[in-house]
Coordinates of C-alpha atoms and ligand atoms in Angstrom, one line a residue:
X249 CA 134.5 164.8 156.2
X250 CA 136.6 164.2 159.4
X251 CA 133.9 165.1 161.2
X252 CA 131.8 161.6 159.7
X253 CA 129.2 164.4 158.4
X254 CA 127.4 163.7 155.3
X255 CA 127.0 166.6 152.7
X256 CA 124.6 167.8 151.0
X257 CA 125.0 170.7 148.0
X258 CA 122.5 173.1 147.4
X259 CA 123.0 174.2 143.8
X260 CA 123.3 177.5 142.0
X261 CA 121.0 178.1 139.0
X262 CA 124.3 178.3 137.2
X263 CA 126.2 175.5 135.9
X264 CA 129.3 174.9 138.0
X265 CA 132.9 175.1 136.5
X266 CA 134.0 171.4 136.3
X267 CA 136.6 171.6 139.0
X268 CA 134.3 172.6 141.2
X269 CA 132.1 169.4 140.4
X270 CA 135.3 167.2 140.2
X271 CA 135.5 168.3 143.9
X272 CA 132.3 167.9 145.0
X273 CA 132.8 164.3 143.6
X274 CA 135.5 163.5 146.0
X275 CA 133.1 163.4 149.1
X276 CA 129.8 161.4 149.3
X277 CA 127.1 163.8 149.2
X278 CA 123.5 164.6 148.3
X279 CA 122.9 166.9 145.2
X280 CA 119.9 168.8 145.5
X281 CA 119.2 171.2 142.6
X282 CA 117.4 173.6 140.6
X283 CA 115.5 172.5 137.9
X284 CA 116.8 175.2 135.9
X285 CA 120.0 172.6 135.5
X286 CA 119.0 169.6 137.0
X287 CA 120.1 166.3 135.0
X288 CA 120.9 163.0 136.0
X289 CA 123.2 163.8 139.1
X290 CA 120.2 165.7 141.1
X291 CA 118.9 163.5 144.3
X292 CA 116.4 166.2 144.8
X293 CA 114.7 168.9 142.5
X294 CA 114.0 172.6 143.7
X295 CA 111.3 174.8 142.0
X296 CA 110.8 178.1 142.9
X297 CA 107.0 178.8 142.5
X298 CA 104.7 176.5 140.0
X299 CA 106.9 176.4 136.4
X300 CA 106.9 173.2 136.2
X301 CA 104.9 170.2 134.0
X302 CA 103.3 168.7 136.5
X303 CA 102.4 165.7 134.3
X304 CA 105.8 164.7 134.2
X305 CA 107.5 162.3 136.3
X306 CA 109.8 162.7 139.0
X307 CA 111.6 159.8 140.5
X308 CA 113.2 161.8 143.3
X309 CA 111.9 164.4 145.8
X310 CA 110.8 167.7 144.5
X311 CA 110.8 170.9 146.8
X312 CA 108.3 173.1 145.9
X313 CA 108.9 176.8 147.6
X314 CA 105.9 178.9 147.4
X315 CA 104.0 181.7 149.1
X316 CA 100.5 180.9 150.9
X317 CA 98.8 182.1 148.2
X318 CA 100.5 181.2 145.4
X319 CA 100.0 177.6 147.0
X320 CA 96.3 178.7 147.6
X321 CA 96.1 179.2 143.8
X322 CA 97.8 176.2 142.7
X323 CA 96.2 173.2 144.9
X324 CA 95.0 171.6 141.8
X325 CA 98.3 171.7 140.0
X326 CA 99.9 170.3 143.2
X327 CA 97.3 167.4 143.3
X328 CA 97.9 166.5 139.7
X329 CA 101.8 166.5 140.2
X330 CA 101.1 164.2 143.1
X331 CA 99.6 161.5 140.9
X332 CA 102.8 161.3 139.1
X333 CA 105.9 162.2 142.1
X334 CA 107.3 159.7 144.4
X335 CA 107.2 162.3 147.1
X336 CA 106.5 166.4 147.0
X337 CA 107.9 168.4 149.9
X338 CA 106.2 171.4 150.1
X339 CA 107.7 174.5 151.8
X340 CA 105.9 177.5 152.3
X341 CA 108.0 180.1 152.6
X342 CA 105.7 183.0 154.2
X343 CA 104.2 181.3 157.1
X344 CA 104.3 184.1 159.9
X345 CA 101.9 185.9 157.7
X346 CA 99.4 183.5 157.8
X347 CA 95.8 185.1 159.0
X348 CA 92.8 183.2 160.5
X349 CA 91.6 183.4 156.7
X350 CA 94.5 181.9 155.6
X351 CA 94.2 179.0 158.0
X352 CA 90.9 178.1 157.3
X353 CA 92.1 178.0 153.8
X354 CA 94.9 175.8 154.2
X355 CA 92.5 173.9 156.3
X356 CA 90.3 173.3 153.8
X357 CA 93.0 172.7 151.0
X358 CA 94.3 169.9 152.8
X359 CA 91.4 168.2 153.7
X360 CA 90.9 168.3 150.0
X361 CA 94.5 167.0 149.3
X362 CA 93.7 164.3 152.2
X363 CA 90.3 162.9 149.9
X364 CA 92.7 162.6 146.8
X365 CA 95.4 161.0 148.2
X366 CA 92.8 158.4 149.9
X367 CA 91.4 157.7 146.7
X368 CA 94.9 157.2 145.1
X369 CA 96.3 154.8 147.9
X370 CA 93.1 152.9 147.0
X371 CA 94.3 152.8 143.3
X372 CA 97.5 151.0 144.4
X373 CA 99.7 154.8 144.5
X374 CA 101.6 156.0 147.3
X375 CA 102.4 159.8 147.2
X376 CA 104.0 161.4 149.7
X377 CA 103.5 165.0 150.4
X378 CA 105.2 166.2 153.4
X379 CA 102.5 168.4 154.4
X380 CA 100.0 165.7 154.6
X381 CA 101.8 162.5 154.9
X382 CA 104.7 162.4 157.0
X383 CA 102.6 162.9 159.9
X384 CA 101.4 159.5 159.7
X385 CA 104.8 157.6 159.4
X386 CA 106.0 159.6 162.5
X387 CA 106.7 158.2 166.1
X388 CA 108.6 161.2 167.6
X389 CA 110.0 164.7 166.6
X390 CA 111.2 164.8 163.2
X391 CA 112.0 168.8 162.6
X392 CA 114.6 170.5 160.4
X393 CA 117.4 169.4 162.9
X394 CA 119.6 173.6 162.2
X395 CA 122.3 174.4 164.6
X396 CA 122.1 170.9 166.4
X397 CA 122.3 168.0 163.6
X398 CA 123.3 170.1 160.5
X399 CA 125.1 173.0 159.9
X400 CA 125.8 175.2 156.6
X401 CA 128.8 176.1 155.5
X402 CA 128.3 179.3 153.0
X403 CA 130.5 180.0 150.3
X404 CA 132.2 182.2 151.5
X405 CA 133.6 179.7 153.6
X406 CA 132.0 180.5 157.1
X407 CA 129.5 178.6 158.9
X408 CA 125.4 179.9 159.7
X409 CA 123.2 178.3 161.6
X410 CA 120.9 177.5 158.4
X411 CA 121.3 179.0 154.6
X412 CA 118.2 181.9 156.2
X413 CA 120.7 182.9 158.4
X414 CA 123.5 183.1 155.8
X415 CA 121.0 185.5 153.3
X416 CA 119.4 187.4 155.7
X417 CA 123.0 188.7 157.4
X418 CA 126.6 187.4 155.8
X419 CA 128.2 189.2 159.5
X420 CA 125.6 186.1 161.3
X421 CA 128.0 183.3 161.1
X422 CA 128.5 181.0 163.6
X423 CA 132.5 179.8 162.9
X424 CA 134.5 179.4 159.5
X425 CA 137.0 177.0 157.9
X426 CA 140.0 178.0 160.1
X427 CA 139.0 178.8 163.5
X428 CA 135.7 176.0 163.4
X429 CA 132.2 176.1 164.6
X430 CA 131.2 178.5 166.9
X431 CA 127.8 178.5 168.3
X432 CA 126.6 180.5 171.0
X433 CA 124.0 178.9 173.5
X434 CA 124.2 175.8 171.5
X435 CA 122.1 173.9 173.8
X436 CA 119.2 176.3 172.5
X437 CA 118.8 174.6 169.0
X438 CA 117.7 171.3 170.7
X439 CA 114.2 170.3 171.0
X440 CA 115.2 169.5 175.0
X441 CA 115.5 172.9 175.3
X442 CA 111.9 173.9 173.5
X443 CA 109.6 174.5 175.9
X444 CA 106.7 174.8 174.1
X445 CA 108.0 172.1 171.2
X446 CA 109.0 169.7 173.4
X447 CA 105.1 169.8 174.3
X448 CA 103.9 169.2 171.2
X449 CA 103.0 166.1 169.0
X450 CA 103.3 168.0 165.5
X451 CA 105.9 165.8 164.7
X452 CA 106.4 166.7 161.1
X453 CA 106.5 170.5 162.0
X454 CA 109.7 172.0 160.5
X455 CA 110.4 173.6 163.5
X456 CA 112.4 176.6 161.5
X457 CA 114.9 178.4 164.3
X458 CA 115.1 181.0 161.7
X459 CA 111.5 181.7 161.4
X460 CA 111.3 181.5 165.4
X461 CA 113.9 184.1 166.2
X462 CA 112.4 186.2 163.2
X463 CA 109.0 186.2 165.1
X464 CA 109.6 185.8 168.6
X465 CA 113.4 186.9 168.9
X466 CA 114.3 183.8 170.3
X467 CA 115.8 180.8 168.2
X468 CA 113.8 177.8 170.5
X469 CA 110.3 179.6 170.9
X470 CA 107.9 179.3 167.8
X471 CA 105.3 182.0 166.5
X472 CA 101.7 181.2 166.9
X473 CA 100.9 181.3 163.1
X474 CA 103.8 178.4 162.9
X475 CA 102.3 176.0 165.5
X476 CA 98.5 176.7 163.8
X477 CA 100.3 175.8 160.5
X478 CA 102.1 172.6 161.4
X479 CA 98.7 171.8 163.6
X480 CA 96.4 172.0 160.6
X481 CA 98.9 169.8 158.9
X482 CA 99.1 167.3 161.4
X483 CA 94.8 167.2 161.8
X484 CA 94.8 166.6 158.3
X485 CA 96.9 163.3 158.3
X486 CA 95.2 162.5 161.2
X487 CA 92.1 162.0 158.9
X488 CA 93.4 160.8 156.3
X489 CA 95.1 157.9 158.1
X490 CA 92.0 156.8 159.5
X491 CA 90.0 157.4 156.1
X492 CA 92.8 154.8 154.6
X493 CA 92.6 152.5 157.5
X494 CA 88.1 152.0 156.4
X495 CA 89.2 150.7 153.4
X496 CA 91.8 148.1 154.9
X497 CA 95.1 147.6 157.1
X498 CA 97.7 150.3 156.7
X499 CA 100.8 151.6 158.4
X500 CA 100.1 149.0 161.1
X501 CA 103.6 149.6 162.9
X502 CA 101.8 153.1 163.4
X503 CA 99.3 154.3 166.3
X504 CA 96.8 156.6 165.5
X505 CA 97.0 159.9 165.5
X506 CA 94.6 161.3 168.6
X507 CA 92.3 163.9 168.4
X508 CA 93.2 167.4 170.4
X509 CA 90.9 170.4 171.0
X510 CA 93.8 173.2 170.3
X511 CA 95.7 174.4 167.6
X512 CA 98.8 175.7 169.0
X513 CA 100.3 174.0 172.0
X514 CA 100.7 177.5 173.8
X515 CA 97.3 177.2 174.3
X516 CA 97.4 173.3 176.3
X517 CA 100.2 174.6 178.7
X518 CA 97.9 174.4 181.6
X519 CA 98.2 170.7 180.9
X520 CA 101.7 170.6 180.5
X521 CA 103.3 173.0 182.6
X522 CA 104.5 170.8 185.3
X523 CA 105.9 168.1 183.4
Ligands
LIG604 S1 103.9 173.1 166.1 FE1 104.8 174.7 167.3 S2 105.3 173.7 169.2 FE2 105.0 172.1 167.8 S3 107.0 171.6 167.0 FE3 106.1 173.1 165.6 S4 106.8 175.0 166.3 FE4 107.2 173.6 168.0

């Protein structure tokens, strides 16, 4: 709180003693929660997988973690839960094994997410699904921000670059309570310092530093099945934006998105290299 920082809690399945809540009720903060014990007090809902009504109504975000092809297998849930969500973030949480199958699937799944959520905007509904939409309501970078505009501090009171970094290794921490943050390279975990990122108009892209030194070893250099991921994604809202805009004016503050002949940026370096 010295630091001006705003907080956000990401909650246990367990209910929390009530001293612990009283605490967390000092500071402002942002509560985001399993459904398991979300009430009231949640600002955003988690679900792990697909256990969830999706008829019912959710005025706040919901974060849906899934697997490729758990997602695969539930497109028509996630449509349905659409109609009735202010906004669905999706994340998928095994995208460096996506395959060239896989990406013509998720291809085709969104295009088919892109023709539903057309026809709804026509009804009058405005679902947001990060995967598909945000693209469109983007003007620069928007990506999860890890190591350079957030920071976690675990419960065991020491700081990680991300909660991933916290799981995967307890010894990976980056500072604690007493001595401060401590990050190595620090410069790394900004986009000025992503060479193939800073390249790229996949603005939505999450842009996971965790995912990136998992695949590549290096915190600021993607993996080629994350760029094809995020690049699917953004074609996607790239047609939907204009399918919207036949049917009347929409998102005028926004350009359009243009059309590129590659999927990962790697691949367009030739025209970037000297810049
Ligand atoms: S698509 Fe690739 S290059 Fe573009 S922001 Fe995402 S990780 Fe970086």
């Amino acid at each position: 709180m010295k630091e001006n920082l705003s907080v956000q809690f990401v909650y246990p399945s367990y209910k929390l003693p009530e001293e612990y809540l009283g605490a967390i009720d000092e500071v402002d903060h942002f509560n985001i929660m399993p459904a398991s014990i979300a009430k009231n007090d949640a600002d955003a809902i988690v679900v792990d997988g697909w256990e969830f009504n999706e008829k019912v109504t959710f005025h706040i975000p919901l974060i849906i973690r899934t697997g490729k092809v758990s997602l695969f297998q539930h497109a028509d849930k996630l449509k349905e839960a659409l109609k009735h969500s202010m906004r669905i973030d999706v994340v998928i949480t095994d995208v460096d094994t996506f395959k060239e199958e896989d990406f013509k699937r998720y291809e085709s799944i969104l295009n088919d997410f892109a023709d539903a959520v057309e026809q709804m905007y026509v009804e009058g509904l405005s679902p947001q699904l990060n995967i598909l939409t945000d693209r469109m309501m983007l003007r620069k970078m928007n990506n999860c921000g890890a190591g350079d505009t957030t920071i976690t501090l675990a419960p065991n009171g020491k700081f990680y670059i991300c909660p991933a970094f916290y799981y995967e290794d307890k010894e990976d921490k980056v500072g604690d309570l007493i001595e401060g943050l401590d990050i190595k390279n620090k410069q790394l975990y900004k986009l000025e310092y992503a060479p193939i990122c800073r390249h790229c108009d996949a603005w939505q892209c999450k842009r996971c530093v965790w995912l990136n030194r998992k695949t590549t070893l290096e915190v600021n250099t993607p993996s080629h099945e994350q760029c094809v991921v995020a690049h699917i994604e953004r074609n996607a809202s790239r047609k939907l934006l204009s399918s919207i805009r036949q049917h009347g004016t929409f998102l005028p503050e926004f350009g359009e998105i243009c059309e590129i002949d590659y999927l990962d940026p790697f691949d367009n370096k030739r025209n970037w290299q000297n810049n």
